[in-house]
């Protein structure tokens, strides 16, 4: 059978794109401009007609709307995931033009300590690494590229072709609930690590061996007023009291220079700047003016999830994150976003509205073509038209291979930061241990576990950065926000343990914990950025050395936190531990 021009890999890329574009209906073009979630069941079962209760729409219905970009939620084994995605690609191939699926994912390589399924999802089938803050604690671009190349191979093995990361926002507001996804608060370091990350996932250019990177959240999401996240209405404003808007841009410059395929603007509206005070997805000055014209980005711009339509999640109303344009109808929001320069709407599935707008003369087909062209170009560059399925039987040989797991476990141990040592660390011999938040079976490999501090030679407490739940809404509970200090009676309980027995504290710094009393009372103090119990104990017992340095400072008090400027790095007065602090053995 003679191949059509767009099906012929020997033809120039632009020729293939234009040929396919001319064959597409308006509805098929509009379908390209939406990316929404699909959930894989834990057993990997595939039923295109079933309606997931969380997302309220079936795979078949979404394919009938001509969607060909999806975000995978949930996890199964490597083989099950590969088989599931292969079946999805098979359904897509039955469509008139056979446009393959581009399947994306949030980060999946973290140790599952803080499971915010709206931001990251630890996946047992893959190797497990520290969070990006842990990679930043080591500050090594070569290690970051090694991680990204490993993740690329594991994604490819199961059929994932786009990454909804890296997240290159700066951790300048310590209360913000997404700091654990960043490279810390330093702009220059984040820029260097961002470039390495993208090279590891994409290579020198996007190809059949690449996973396309979505760099987020343009133009930087760390400067949230009061640290409140813009997934929710109380976090709608981004503030720049220090006049440091430009400080947040170098990581995005580095991403563009490294060839990032996609850029994602965040939800909030910039306050007190030269730009219109509307959410970044609707902000022409930000997307067209700054990103495209000044910074020269000509790739895909995909909004963050849910900027158009209100939702109801498990009985709880969840309004669109359309901050600054709440008064507009959904159609009017689409028009404003397209005029701003958006190519694709994340977490949405209403392409029929773009068709209606085009037929009403409110959006030109030429404007739709401009976005469709960018989206098709990436599918061709990724080689999806030549091969979109994978060898499911071989997937587990790559994903979670012994070599990849060993590399991740080594990085976990190295990333830990030793903040204080009164001479007890590393522990020797086989002491009696009182433990909290540690698997007793694992701790038993290092010492004799006892039931009380009084019976112990040492206590080892694994703690997490405190936060303040904002509501009973489960999605809101996953975003750890608010105060960073331990409150009563928990603080006194912890200090009482430390008064009875020499205590080593290992705290997970998903944000910059305020721990002056704990730091003073602990015999040894370590910080981790999501590591396993075994990794932490290996460091505590000297089987591995901590090499991490704090990627953000730890404030001395909540008063100091509240006095900080949200857009300014290293702005805490007299910090308890400075940026870059870290001891070793």
Coordinates of C-alpha atoms in Angstrom, one line a residue:
X1 CA 0.0 0.0 0.0
X2 CA 1.3 3.4 -0.9
X3 CA 2.0 5.6 2.1
X4 CA 0.5 9.0 2.4
X5 CA 3.0 11.8 2.6
X6 CA 2.5 12.2 6.4
X7 CA 3.1 8.5 6.9
X8 CA 6.4 8.5 5.1
X9 CA 9.4 8.9 7.5
X10 CA 11.7 9.7 4.5
X11 CA 9.9 13.0 3.9
X12 CA 10.9 16.2 5.6
X13 CA 9.3 16.8 9.0
X14 CA 7.6 20.1 8.0
X15 CA 6.1 18.4 4.9
X16 CA 4.7 15.6 6.9
X17 CA 3.1 18.0 9.4
X18 CA 1.5 20.1 6.7
X19 CA 0.2 17.1 4.8
X20 CA -1.5 15.7 7.9
X21 CA -2.8 19.1 8.9
X22 CA -4.5 19.6 5.5
X23 CA -6.3 16.2 5.9
X24 CA -7.7 17.0 9.4
X25 CA -11.2 18.2 10.1
X26 CA -11.7 21.2 12.4
X27 CA -12.9 18.7 15.1
X28 CA -9.7 16.6 14.8
X29 CA -7.5 19.7 15.1
X30 CA -9.5 20.9 18.1
X31 CA -9.0 17.4 19.7
X32 CA -5.2 17.9 19.6
X33 CA -5.6 21.0 21.8
X34 CA -6.8 19.1 24.9
X35 CA -5.0 16.8 27.3
X36 CA -6.8 15.2 30.1
X37 CA -6.3 12.3 32.6
X38 CA -6.7 8.6 32.2
X39 CA -6.5 6.3 35.1
X40 CA -4.9 2.9 34.9
X41 CA -6.4 0.4 37.5
X42 CA -3.9 -1.3 39.8
X43 CA -4.5 -4.6 38.0
X44 CA -3.9 -3.1 34.6
X45 CA -7.3 -4.1 33.3
X46 CA -8.4 -2.2 30.2
X47 CA -12.0 -1.3 29.5
X48 CA -12.5 1.6 27.1
X49 CA -16.2 1.8 27.9
X50 CA -15.9 2.1 31.7
X51 CA -16.3 5.5 33.3
X52 CA -13.8 6.2 36.0
X53 CA -15.8 7.8 38.9
X54 CA -13.0 10.3 39.5
X55 CA -12.9 11.7 36.0
X56 CA -16.5 10.8 34.9
X57 CA -15.8 10.0 31.3
X58 CA -14.7 6.9 29.4
X59 CA -11.7 6.3 27.2
X60 CA -14.0 5.7 24.3
X61 CA -15.8 9.0 24.7
X62 CA -12.5 10.9 24.9
X63 CA -11.2 9.2 21.7
X64 CA -14.5 10.0 20.0
X65 CA -13.7 13.6 20.7
X66 CA -10.4 13.2 18.9
X67 CA -8.2 13.6 21.9
X68 CA -4.7 12.2 21.4
X69 CA -2.9 13.6 24.4
X70 CA -3.4 12.1 27.9
X71 CA -2.0 12.3 31.4
X72 CA -1.7 8.8 33.0
X73 CA -2.8 8.6 36.6
X74 CA -2.5 5.6 38.8
X75 CA 0.1 2.8 38.6
X76 CA 0.4 -0.9 37.8
X77 CA 3.3 -3.2 37.1
X78 CA 5.7 -2.3 34.2
X79 CA 4.3 -5.1 32.0
X80 CA 0.6 -4.2 32.8
X81 CA 1.3 -0.5 32.1
X82 CA 2.9 -1.3 28.8
X83 CA 0.1 -3.6 27.8
X84 CA -2.5 -1.0 28.8
X85 CA -0.9 1.7 26.8
X86 CA -0.5 -0.6 23.8
X87 CA -4.2 -1.3 23.9
X88 CA -4.9 2.4 24.0
X89 CA -2.7 3.0 21.0
X90 CA -4.5 0.2 19.2
X91 CA -7.8 2.0 19.7
X92 CA -6.3 5.3 18.5
X93 CA -5.0 3.6 15.4
X94 CA -8.5 2.7 14.4
X95 CA -9.4 6.4 13.9
X96 CA -9.7 7.8 10.4
X97 CA -6.1 9.3 10.4
X98 CA -4.6 7.0 13.0
X99 CA -3.0 9.8 15.0
X100 CA -1.0 8.1 17.8
X101 CA -1.4 9.0 21.5
X102 CA 1.1 11.0 23.4
X103 CA 0.9 9.8 27.0
X104 CA 2.3 12.0 29.7
X105 CA 3.0 11.6 33.4
X106 CA 3.8 13.5 36.5
X107 CA 7.0 12.5 38.3
X108 CA 7.0 8.8 39.3
X109 CA 10.5 8.2 40.7
X110 CA 10.1 9.6 44.2
X111 CA 10.2 7.5 47.4
X112 CA 6.5 7.7 48.3
X113 CA 6.7 9.8 51.5
X114 CA 4.4 12.6 50.5
X115 CA 1.9 11.2 48.0
X116 CA 0.2 14.3 46.4
X117 CA -1.3 12.6 43.4
X118 CA -1.9 16.0 41.9
X119 CA 1.8 16.6 41.7
X120 CA 3.8 13.3 41.9
X121 CA 3.2 9.6 42.2
X122 CA 5.7 7.1 43.5
X123 CA 5.6 4.0 41.3
X124 CA 6.9 0.7 42.5
X125 CA 7.7 -0.5 39.0
X126 CA 10.4 2.2 38.6
X127 CA 13.7 3.0 40.4
X128 CA 13.3 5.3 43.4
X129 CA 15.3 8.5 43.8
X130 CA 15.2 11.4 46.2
X131 CA 12.9 14.3 45.2
X132 CA 14.4 17.0 43.1
X133 CA 15.2 19.0 46.2
X134 CA 17.5 16.0 47.1
X135 CA 19.2 16.2 43.7
X136 CA 19.6 19.9 44.3
X137 CA 21.2 19.2 47.7
X138 CA 23.9 17.4 45.8
X139 CA 24.1 20.2 43.2
X140 CA 25.6 17.9 40.6
X141 CA 24.4 18.3 37.0
X142 CA 25.9 15.0 35.9
X143 CA 23.9 13.2 38.6
X144 CA 20.7 15.0 37.5
X145 CA 21.3 14.0 33.9
X146 CA 21.9 10.4 35.0
X147 CA 18.6 10.4 36.9
X148 CA 16.8 11.9 33.9
X149 CA 18.3 9.5 31.5
X150 CA 17.3 6.6 33.8
X151 CA 13.8 7.9 34.1
X152 CA 13.6 8.4 30.3
X153 CA 14.5 4.7 29.7
X154 CA 11.9 3.6 32.3
X155 CA 9.2 5.8 30.8
X156 CA 10.0 4.6 27.3
X157 CA 9.9 1.0 28.4
X158 CA 6.2 1.3 29.3
X159 CA 5.1 3.7 26.6
X160 CA 5.2 7.1 28.4
X161 CA 6.4 9.7 25.9
X162 CA 6.0 13.1 27.7
X163 CA 7.0 14.3 31.2
X164 CA 4.9 16.8 33.0
X165 CA 8.2 18.1 34.5
X166 CA 10.8 19.5 35.3
X167 CA 9.3 21.9 37.9
X168 CA 11.8 24.7 38.0
X169 CA 10.0 27.2 40.3
X170 CA 12.2 28.7 43.0
X171 CA 11.5 28.0 46.7
X172 CA 11.6 31.6 47.8
X173 CA 8.4 31.4 49.9
X174 CA 9.0 28.6 52.5
X175 CA 5.3 28.1 53.2
X176 CA 4.5 27.1 49.6
X177 CA 3.1 23.6 49.4
X178 CA 5.1 22.5 46.3
X179 CA 8.7 23.1 47.3
X180 CA 9.5 19.4 47.4
X181 CA 9.2 19.4 43.6
X182 CA 11.7 22.2 43.0
X183 CA 15.5 22.4 42.9
X184 CA 15.5 24.8 45.8
X185 CA 15.7 28.6 46.1
X186 CA 18.8 29.4 44.0
X187 CA 18.2 30.6 40.5
X188 CA 21.6 29.9 39.0
X189 CA 21.8 26.3 40.4
X190 CA 18.2 25.6 39.3
X191 CA 19.1 26.8 35.8
X192 CA 22.1 24.4 35.6
X193 CA 20.2 21.5 36.9
X194 CA 17.2 22.2 34.6
X195 CA 19.4 22.0 31.5
X196 CA 20.9 18.7 32.7
X197 CA 17.4 17.3 33.4
X198 CA 16.1 18.2 30.0
X199 CA 19.2 16.7 28.3
X200 CA 18.7 13.5 30.1
X201 CA 15.0 13.2 29.1
X202 CA 15.2 14.6 25.6
X203 CA 18.8 14.3 24.4
X204 CA 20.3 17.0 22.3
X205 CA 17.0 17.2 20.3
X206 CA 13.6 15.6 20.4
X207 CA 13.7 12.1 18.8
X208 CA 12.2 8.6 18.9
X209 CA 14.4 8.0 21.9
X210 CA 13.2 11.1 23.8
X211 CA 10.6 11.8 26.4
X212 CA 9.3 15.3 25.8
X213 CA 9.7 17.7 28.8
X214 CA 7.1 20.1 30.1
X215 CA 8.9 22.8 31.9
X216 CA 6.8 24.4 34.6
X217 CA 5.5 26.7 35.9
X218 CA 6.2 29.7 33.8
X219 CA 7.3 32.4 34.7
X220 CA 7.9 30.9 38.2
X221 CA 5.5 29.7 40.8
X222 CA 7.5 30.1 44.0
X223 CA 6.5 33.7 44.8
X224 CA 3.1 32.8 46.1
X225 CA 1.6 35.4 48.4
X226 CA 1.7 34.0 52.0
X227 CA 2.8 30.7 50.5
X228 CA -0.8 29.7 49.5
X229 CA -1.1 27.5 46.5
X230 CA -3.1 28.8 43.5
X231 CA -4.9 25.5 43.1
X232 CA -7.3 27.2 45.5
X233 CA -8.9 30.6 45.4
X234 CA -7.0 31.9 48.5
X235 CA -3.8 31.4 46.6
X236 CA -4.8 33.3 43.5
X237 CA -2.2 36.0 43.9
X238 CA 1.5 36.0 43.2
X239 CA 3.5 38.8 44.8
X240 CA 6.8 40.4 44.2
X241 CA 7.5 42.6 47.2
X242 CA 11.3 42.4 46.6
X243 CA 11.0 43.4 42.9
X244 CA 12.5 40.1 42.0
X245 CA 10.3 38.9 39.1
X246 CA 13.3 38.5 36.8
X247 CA 15.2 36.4 39.4
X248 CA 12.8 33.6 38.6
X249 CA 13.4 33.5 34.9
X250 CA 16.9 32.0 34.3
X251 CA 15.7 28.4 34.8
X252 CA 13.2 28.9 32.0
X253 CA 15.9 30.5 29.8
X254 CA 18.1 27.4 30.4
X255 CA 15.1 25.1 29.6
X256 CA 14.6 26.9 26.3
X257 CA 18.3 26.7 25.4
X258 CA 18.2 23.0 26.2
X259 CA 15.3 22.5 23.9
X260 CA 12.3 21.8 26.2
X261 CA 9.4 20.8 24.0
X262 CA 6.6 22.2 26.2
X263 CA 6.1 25.1 28.6
X264 CA 3.4 25.2 31.2
X265 CA 2.2 28.5 32.8
X266 CA 0.9 28.4 36.4
X267 CA -2.4 29.5 37.8
X268 CA -1.9 32.7 39.7
X269 CA -2.2 36.3 38.6
X270 CA 0.8 38.5 39.0
X271 CA 0.2 41.4 41.3
X272 CA 1.9 44.8 41.1
X273 CA 3.9 44.2 37.9
X274 CA 3.7 45.5 34.4
X275 CA 1.5 42.6 33.4
X276 CA -2.2 42.2 33.4
X277 CA -3.5 40.9 36.7
X278 CA -5.0 37.7 35.3
X279 CA -3.8 34.1 35.6
X280 CA -0.7 33.3 33.5
X281 CA -2.7 31.0 31.2
X282 CA -4.7 34.0 30.1
X283 CA -1.9 36.5 30.1
X284 CA -0.8 37.7 26.6
X285 CA 2.0 39.8 28.0
X286 CA 3.4 36.7 29.7
X287 CA 3.0 34.1 27.1
X288 CA 3.2 36.0 23.8
X289 CA 5.2 39.0 25.0
X290 CA 7.7 37.5 27.4
X291 CA 7.9 33.8 26.6
X292 CA 7.5 33.8 22.8
X293 CA 8.8 37.2 21.7
X294 CA 11.4 38.1 24.3
X295 CA 12.7 34.6 25.2
X296 CA 12.2 33.1 21.7
X297 CA 10.2 30.0 22.7
X298 CA 8.3 28.4 19.8
X299 CA 7.3 25.1 21.3
X300 CA 4.0 24.0 22.8
X301 CA 2.4 26.0 25.6
X302 CA 0.1 23.8 27.6
X303 CA -2.0 25.2 30.5
X304 CA -1.9 23.7 34.0
X305 CA -4.9 21.5 34.7
X306 CA -8.4 22.9 34.9
X307 CA -8.3 26.5 34.0
X308 CA -11.6 26.5 32.0
X309 CA -14.3 24.5 33.6
X310 CA -15.6 24.1 37.1
X311 CA -15.5 20.5 38.4
X312 CA -17.0 18.4 41.2
X313 CA -14.5 15.9 42.6
X314 CA -16.0 13.1 44.7
X315 CA -18.8 15.4 45.8
X316 CA -16.7 18.5 46.5
X317 CA -17.1 21.5 44.2
X318 CA -13.7 22.5 42.6
X319 CA -13.9 25.7 40.7
X320 CA -11.8 26.4 37.6
X321 CA -8.4 28.0 38.3
X322 CA -9.4 30.9 36.2
X323 CA -8.1 33.6 38.5
X324 CA -8.7 37.1 37.3
X325 CA -11.2 35.9 34.6
X326 CA -13.7 34.2 36.8
X327 CA -16.4 36.5 35.3
X328 CA -15.8 35.1 31.8
X329 CA -17.8 32.2 30.3
X330 CA -15.9 29.1 29.4
X331 CA -16.0 30.1 25.8
X332 CA -14.6 33.5 26.6
X333 CA -11.8 32.0 28.7
X334 CA -10.9 29.8 25.7
X335 CA -10.7 32.8 23.4
X336 CA -8.6 34.8 25.9
X337 CA -6.2 31.9 26.4
X338 CA -5.8 31.4 22.7
X339 CA -5.2 35.1 22.2
X340 CA -2.6 34.9 25.0
X341 CA -0.7 32.2 23.1
X342 CA -1.9 28.9 24.6
X343 CA -1.8 25.8 22.4
X344 CA -3.3 23.1 24.6
X345 CA -5.6 23.0 27.7
X346 CA -4.5 20.6 30.4
X347 CA -7.1 18.6 32.4
X348 CA -9.9 19.6 30.1
X349 CA -11.9 17.7 27.4
X350 CA -14.2 20.2 25.6
X351 CA -12.8 20.5 22.0
X352 CA -16.4 20.9 20.7
X353 CA -16.3 24.4 22.2
X354 CA -13.3 25.4 20.0
X355 CA -15.2 24.0 17.0
X356 CA -18.2 26.2 17.9
X357 CA -16.0 29.3 18.4
X358 CA -14.5 28.7 15.0
X359 CA -17.8 28.3 13.3
X360 CA -19.1 31.5 15.0
X361 CA -16.0 33.4 13.7
X362 CA -14.6 34.1 17.2
X363 CA -11.5 32.0 16.6
X364 CA -9.9 31.7 13.2
X365 CA -9.0 28.3 11.7
X366 CA -5.5 29.7 11.1
X367 CA -5.1 30.3 14.8
X368 CA -6.2 26.7 15.5
X369 CA -3.7 25.5 12.8
X370 CA -0.9 27.3 14.5
X371 CA -1.4 25.3 17.7
X372 CA -2.2 22.0 15.9
X373 CA 1.0 22.4 13.9
X374 CA 3.2 22.6 17.0
X375 CA 1.4 19.6 18.6
X376 CA 1.7 17.5 15.5
X377 CA 5.4 18.4 15.1
X378 CA 6.2 16.9 18.5
X379 CA 4.4 13.7 17.7
X380 CA 6.4 13.3 14.5
X381 CA 9.7 14.2 16.2
X382 CA 9.0 11.6 18.9
X383 CA 8.7 9.0 16.2
X384 CA 5.1 8.0 17.3
X385 CA 3.9 7.6 13.7
X386 CA 6.6 5.0 13.1
X387 CA 6.2 3.2 16.4
X388 CA 3.9 4.0 19.3
X389 CA 3.6 0.6 21.0
X390 CA 6.3 -1.1 23.1
X391 CA 7.5 -4.6 23.9
X392 CA 5.4 -5.3 27.0
X393 CA 7.2 -8.5 27.8
X394 CA 10.5 -6.6 28.0
X395 CA 9.3 -3.7 29.9
X396 CA 10.2 -5.0 33.3
X397 CA 13.7 -5.8 32.2
X398 CA 14.3 -2.0 31.8
X399 CA 11.9 -0.4 34.3
X400 CA 13.2 -1.0 37.8
X401 CA 16.3 -2.9 36.7
X402 CA 18.8 -3.7 39.4
X403 CA 21.3 -1.1 38.1
X404 CA 18.7 1.6 38.0
X405 CA 17.4 0.8 41.5
X406 CA 21.0 0.8 42.8
X407 CA 21.6 4.2 41.3
X408 CA 18.5 5.6 42.9
X409 CA 19.3 4.1 46.3
X410 CA 22.8 5.6 46.2
X411 CA 21.4 9.0 45.4
X412 CA 19.0 8.8 48.3
X413 CA 21.8 8.2 50.8
X414 CA 24.2 10.8 49.3
X415 CA 21.4 13.4 49.2
X416 CA 20.9 13.5 53.0
X417 CA 22.2 16.6 54.8
X418 CA 23.8 16.3 58.2
X419 CA 22.9 19.5 60.0
X420 CA 24.2 18.8 63.5
X421 CA 26.4 16.2 65.1
X422 CA 27.4 16.3 68.8
X423 CA 29.8 13.4 68.2
X424 CA 27.4 10.5 68.3
X425 CA 27.2 10.0 64.6
X426 CA 27.7 7.6 63.0
X427 CA 26.3 5.1 65.5
X428 CA 28.5 2.1 66.1
X429 CA 27.9 -1.5 67.1
X430 CA 24.4 -2.7 67.8
X431 CA 22.7 -0.3 70.2
X432 CA 19.3 -0.5 71.8
X433 CA 17.0 1.7 69.7
X434 CA 13.8 3.5 70.5
X435 CA 12.3 4.4 67.1
X436 CA 9.4 6.4 65.7
X437 CA 8.1 6.3 62.1
X438 CA 10.6 3.6 61.1
X439 CA 9.7 0.0 60.0
X440 CA 10.8 -2.1 63.1
X441 CA 11.9 -4.9 60.8
X442 CA 14.3 -2.6 59.0
X443 CA 15.5 -1.0 62.2
X444 CA 16.1 -4.5 63.7
X445 CA 18.9 -5.0 61.1
X446 CA 20.9 -2.2 62.8
X447 CA 20.1 -2.5 66.5
X448 CA 17.8 -4.0 69.1
X449 CA 14.4 -2.2 69.0
X450 CA 13.0 -1.4 72.4
X451 CA 9.6 -0.1 73.5
X452 CA 10.6 3.0 75.5
X453 CA 13.2 5.8 75.5
X454 CA 14.3 4.8 79.0
X455 CA 15.3 1.3 77.7
X456 CA 17.2 2.7 74.8
X457 CA 20.8 3.7 74.1
X458 CA 19.6 6.1 71.4
X459 CA 16.3 7.2 70.0
X460 CA 15.9 7.7 66.3
X461 CA 12.9 9.8 65.2
X462 CA 11.9 10.3 61.6
X463 CA 9.8 13.4 61.4
X464 CA 8.1 15.3 58.6
X465 CA 7.8 19.1 58.2
X466 CA 4.6 20.3 59.9
X467 CA 1.7 21.8 58.0
X468 CA -1.8 23.2 58.6
X469 CA -4.7 21.3 56.9
X470 CA -6.9 23.9 55.3
X471 CA -10.1 21.9 54.9
X472 CA -11.6 18.4 54.7
X473 CA -11.3 18.4 50.9
X474 CA -9.0 15.5 50.2
X475 CA -7.2 17.3 47.3
X476 CA -6.5 20.3 49.5
X477 CA -5.2 18.1 52.2
X478 CA -2.5 16.8 49.9
X479 CA -1.0 20.3 49.5
X480 CA 0.9 20.8 52.7
X481 CA 0.7 24.5 53.4
X482 CA 0.8 27.0 56.2
X483 CA 3.0 27.2 59.4
X484 CA 6.2 25.2 59.4
X485 CA 6.8 24.8 63.2
X486 CA 5.8 22.0 65.5
X487 CA 2.9 22.9 67.7
X488 CA 1.9 21.8 71.2
X489 CA 1.5 19.2 72.5
X490 CA 3.6 17.5 69.9
X491 CA 6.6 19.7 70.4
X492 CA 6.8 19.0 74.1
X493 CA 6.3 15.3 73.5
X494 CA 9.3 15.2 71.2
X495 CA 11.5 17.3 73.5
X496 CA 10.6 15.0 76.4
X497 CA 12.0 12.0 74.5
X498 CA 15.2 14.0 73.7
X499 CA 15.6 14.8 77.4
X500 CA 15.5 11.1 78.4
X501 CA 17.8 9.6 75.8
X502 CA 20.4 10.8 73.2
X503 CA 18.2 11.3 70.1
X504 CA 19.0 11.4 66.4
X505 CA 16.3 13.3 64.4
X506 CA 15.9 12.8 60.7
X507 CA 13.4 15.2 59.2
X508 CA 11.9 15.1 55.8
X509 CA 12.1 18.7 54.4
X510 CA 9.3 18.9 51.9
X511 CA 9.4 22.5 53.0
X512 CA 11.7 24.6 55.2
X513 CA 10.8 23.3 58.7
X514 CA 11.1 25.7 61.7
X515 CA 12.8 23.5 64.3
X516 CA 15.0 25.6 66.7
X517 CA 14.0 23.7 69.8
X518 CA 14.4 20.3 68.2
X519 CA 17.8 21.3 66.7
X520 CA 19.0 22.4 70.1
X521 CA 17.8 19.2 71.9
X522 CA 18.8 16.6 69.3
X523 CA 22.2 14.9 69.6
X524 CA 22.3 14.5 65.9
X525 CA 20.1 16.1 63.2
X526 CA 19.8 15.1 59.6
X527 CA 17.6 16.3 56.8
X528 CA 16.2 14.2 54.0
X529 CA 14.4 14.9 50.8
X530 CA 12.3 11.7 50.6
X531 CA 14.5 8.6 51.3
X532 CA 13.7 5.1 52.5
X533 CA 14.1 3.9 56.1
X534 CA 17.1 1.8 55.0
X535 CA 18.7 4.8 53.3
X536 CA 18.4 6.9 56.4
X537 CA 19.7 4.2 58.7
X538 CA 22.6 3.5 56.5
X539 CA 23.7 7.1 56.9
X540 CA 23.0 7.2 60.6
X541 CA 25.1 4.0 61.1
X542 CA 27.9 5.2 58.7
X543 CA 27.4 2.7 56.0
X544 CA 27.0 5.6 53.7
X545 CA 28.0 9.3 54.0
X546 CA 25.7 12.3 53.9
X547 CA 26.8 14.6 51.1
X548 CA 23.8 17.0 50.8
X549 CA 23.8 20.7 51.4
X550 CA 20.6 22.6 52.2
X551 CA 19.0 23.8 48.9
X552 CA 17.0 26.4 50.9
X553 CA 17.7 28.0 54.3
X554 CA 15.8 26.9 57.4
X555 CA 14.3 29.9 59.2
X556 CA 14.7 30.4 63.0
X557 CA 11.0 31.3 63.7
X558 CA 7.6 31.7 62.1
X559 CA 8.0 35.4 62.8
X560 CA 11.0 35.4 60.4
X561 CA 9.0 33.4 57.9
X562 CA 6.2 35.9 57.9
X563 CA 8.7 38.8 57.5
X564 CA 10.3 37.3 54.4
X565 CA 9.6 38.6 50.9
X566 CA 7.9 35.9 48.8
X567 CA 10.0 36.5 45.7
X568 CA 13.4 36.9 47.4
X569 CA 16.0 34.1 48.0
X570 CA 17.8 33.7 51.3
X571 CA 15.7 36.4 52.9
X572 CA 15.2 35.0 56.4
X573 CA 16.7 37.0 59.2
X574 CA 19.3 35.0 61.2
X575 CA 18.4 31.6 59.8
X576 CA 18.8 28.6 62.0
X577 CA 20.7 26.9 59.1
X578 CA 21.9 28.8 56.1
X579 CA 21.5 27.9 52.5
X580 CA 24.2 25.4 51.6
X581 CA 24.8 24.1 55.1
X582 CA 25.7 20.5 55.4
X583 CA 28.3 18.5 57.4
X584 CA 29.7 15.0 56.8
X585 CA 31.7 12.3 58.5

